[in-house]
PDB file of C-alpha atoms in Angstrom:
ATOM      1  CA  ASP A   1       0.000   0.000   0.000  1.00  0.00           C
ATOM      2  CA  PHE A   2       2.852   2.385   0.874  1.00  0.00           C
ATOM      3  CA  PHE A   3       4.556   1.632  -2.461  1.00  0.00           C
ATOM      4  CA  ASN A   4       1.323   2.322  -4.350  1.00  0.00           C
ATOM      5  CA  ARG A   5       0.862   5.652  -2.602  1.00  0.00           C
ATOM      6  CA  ILE A   6       4.442   6.717  -3.298  1.00  0.00           C
ATOM      7  CA  ASN A   7       3.997   5.684  -6.918  1.00  0.00           C
ATOM      8  CA  LEU A   8       0.884   7.885  -7.186  1.00  0.00           C
ATOM      9  CA  ILE A   9       2.691  10.851  -5.646  1.00  0.00           C
ATOM     10  CA  TYR A  10       5.634  10.357  -7.980  1.00  0.00           C
ATOM     11  CA  GLY A  11       3.202  10.215 -10.909  1.00  0.00           C
ATOM     12  CA  THR A  12       1.990  13.735 -10.141  1.00  0.00           C
ATOM     13  CA  ILE A  13       5.521  15.096  -9.791  1.00  0.00           C
ATOM     14  CA  SER A  14       6.764  13.413 -12.965  1.00  0.00           C
ATOM     15  CA  ASP A  15       4.745  15.837 -15.104  1.00  0.00           C
ATOM     16  CA  TYR A  16       7.020  18.642 -13.890  1.00  0.00           C
ATOM     17  CA  CYS A  17      10.296  16.771 -13.560  1.00  0.00           C
ATOM     18  CA  THR A  18      11.362  15.845 -17.087  1.00  0.00           C
ATOM     19  CA  GLU A  19      14.652  14.782 -18.662  1.00  0.00           C
ATOM     20  CA  GLN A  20      15.212  18.449 -19.555  1.00  0.00           C
ATOM     21  CA  SER A  21      14.141  20.090 -16.293  1.00  0.00           C
ATOM     22  CA  CYS A  22      15.725  17.451 -14.008  1.00  0.00           C
ATOM     23  CA  PRO A  23      18.826  16.184 -15.840  1.00  0.00           C
ATOM     24  CA  VAL A  24      20.452  14.943 -12.605  1.00  0.00           C
ATOM     25  CA  MET A  25      19.033  12.972  -9.683  1.00  0.00           C
ATOM     26  CA  SER A  26      20.191  15.054  -6.762  1.00  0.00           C
ATOM     27  CA  GLY A  27      19.487  15.862  -3.156  1.00  0.00           C
ATOM     28  CA  GLY A  28      20.444  19.497  -3.446  1.00  0.00           C
ATOM     29  CA  PRO A  29      23.592  21.070  -4.870  1.00  0.00           C
ATOM     30  CA  LYS A  30      26.003  18.914  -2.857  1.00  0.00           C
ATOM     31  CA  TYR A  31      24.488  15.453  -3.434  1.00  0.00           C
ATOM     32  CA  GLU A  32      24.105  13.512  -6.660  1.00  0.00           C
ATOM     33  CA  TYR A  33      22.529  10.061  -6.680  1.00  0.00           C
ATOM     34  CA  ARG A  34      23.878   7.493  -9.124  1.00  0.00           C
ATOM     35  CA  TRP A  35      22.268   4.230 -10.146  1.00  0.00           C
ATOM     36  CA  GLN A  36      24.003   0.870  -9.919  1.00  0.00           C
ATOM     37  CA  ASP A  37      22.537  -2.600 -10.374  1.00  0.00           C
ATOM     38  CA  GLU A  38      23.575  -6.111 -11.329  1.00  0.00           C
ATOM     39  CA  HIS A  39      22.300  -5.890 -14.886  1.00  0.00           C
ATOM     40  CA  LYS A  40      22.725  -2.805 -17.059  1.00  0.00           C
ATOM     41  CA  TYR A  41      24.456  -0.333 -14.727  1.00  0.00           C
ATOM     42  CA  ARG A  42      27.338  -2.211 -13.139  1.00  0.00           C
ATOM     43  CA  LYS A  43      29.102   1.000 -12.085  1.00  0.00           C
ATOM     44  CA  PRO A  44      27.438   3.989 -10.394  1.00  0.00           C
ATOM     45  CA  THR A  45      25.918   5.918 -13.287  1.00  0.00           C
ATOM     46  CA  ALA A  46      24.573   9.463 -13.384  1.00  0.00           C
ATOM     47  CA  LEU A  47      21.011   9.504 -14.693  1.00  0.00           C
ATOM     48  CA  SER A  48      18.274  12.063 -15.032  1.00  0.00           C
ATOM     49  CA  ALA A  49      15.815  12.170 -12.145  1.00  0.00           C
ATOM     50  CA  PRO A  50      13.007  10.526 -14.190  1.00  0.00           C
ATOM     51  CA  GLN A  51      15.291   7.692 -15.315  1.00  0.00           C
ATOM     52  CA  TYR A  52      16.554   7.148 -11.769  1.00  0.00           C
ATOM     53  CA  MET A  53      13.053   7.163 -10.290  1.00  0.00           C
ATOM     54  CA  ASN A  54      11.719   4.737 -12.891  1.00  0.00           C
ATOM     55  CA  LEU A  55      14.529   2.305 -12.160  1.00  0.00           C
ATOM     56  CA  LEU A  56      14.054   2.756  -8.417  1.00  0.00           C
ATOM     57  CA  MET A  57      10.305   2.147  -8.534  1.00  0.00           C
ATOM     58  CA  ASP A  58      10.799  -0.928 -10.724  1.00  0.00           C
ATOM     59  CA  TRP A  59      13.450  -2.274  -8.335  1.00  0.00           C
ATOM     60  CA  ILE A  60      11.229  -1.709  -5.295  1.00  0.00           C
ATOM     61  CA  GLU A  61       8.311  -3.462  -6.985  1.00  0.00           C
ATOM     62  CA  VAL A  62      10.494  -6.491  -7.745  1.00  0.00           C
ATOM     63  CA  GLN A  63      11.618  -6.624  -4.100  1.00  0.00           C
ATOM     64  CA  ILE A  64       8.075  -6.323  -2.757  1.00  0.00           C
ATOM     65  CA  ASN A  65       6.840  -9.096  -5.050  1.00  0.00           C
ATOM     66  CA  ASN A  66       9.722 -11.427  -4.182  1.00  0.00           C
ATOM     67  CA  GLU A  67       8.210 -14.279  -2.158  1.00  0.00           C
ATOM     68  CA  ASP A  68      11.647 -15.068  -0.688  1.00  0.00           C
ATOM     69  CA  ILE A  69      11.754 -11.621   0.915  1.00  0.00           C
ATOM     70  CA  PHE A  70       8.059 -10.956   1.564  1.00  0.00           C
ATOM     71  CA  PRO A  71       6.151 -14.246   1.691  1.00  0.00           C
ATOM     72  CA  THR A  72       2.387 -13.999   1.285  1.00  0.00           C
ATOM     73  CA  ASN A  73       1.599 -17.294   3.042  1.00  0.00           C
ATOM     74  CA  VAL A  74       1.402 -17.146   6.831  1.00  0.00           C
ATOM     75  CA  GLY A  75       4.214 -19.009   8.558  1.00  0.00           C
ATOM     76  CA  GLU A  76       6.706 -18.825   5.699  1.00  0.00           C
ATOM     77  CA  PHE A  77       9.662 -16.546   6.341  1.00  0.00           C
ATOM     78  CA  SER A  78      12.983 -16.297   4.604  1.00  0.00           C
ATOM     79  CA  SER A  79      16.131 -17.206   6.498  1.00  0.00           C
ATOM     80  CA  SER A  80      17.242 -13.620   5.781  1.00  0.00           C
ATOM     81  CA  CYS A  81      14.407 -12.358   8.027  1.00  0.00           C
ATOM     82  CA  GLY A  82      15.685 -14.130  11.129  1.00  0.00           C
TER      83      GLY A  82
END
């Protein structure tokens, strides 16, 4: 539910934060966020804010839907939760 709400909020902001208006994913003038994953971006890579957020939201959705991390059946927990 939290993920869905964040996704809705991001959807409203994304109309104003485009590749042109937000060319860097940053947390102010001193902080730049770079994307790294095990697939396409093996080294920290500077991306526009929309690109970064799309990758982030996709990654979060994969984690949330991973039964090994968040089981949906009662009584089943991953060894990583203990």
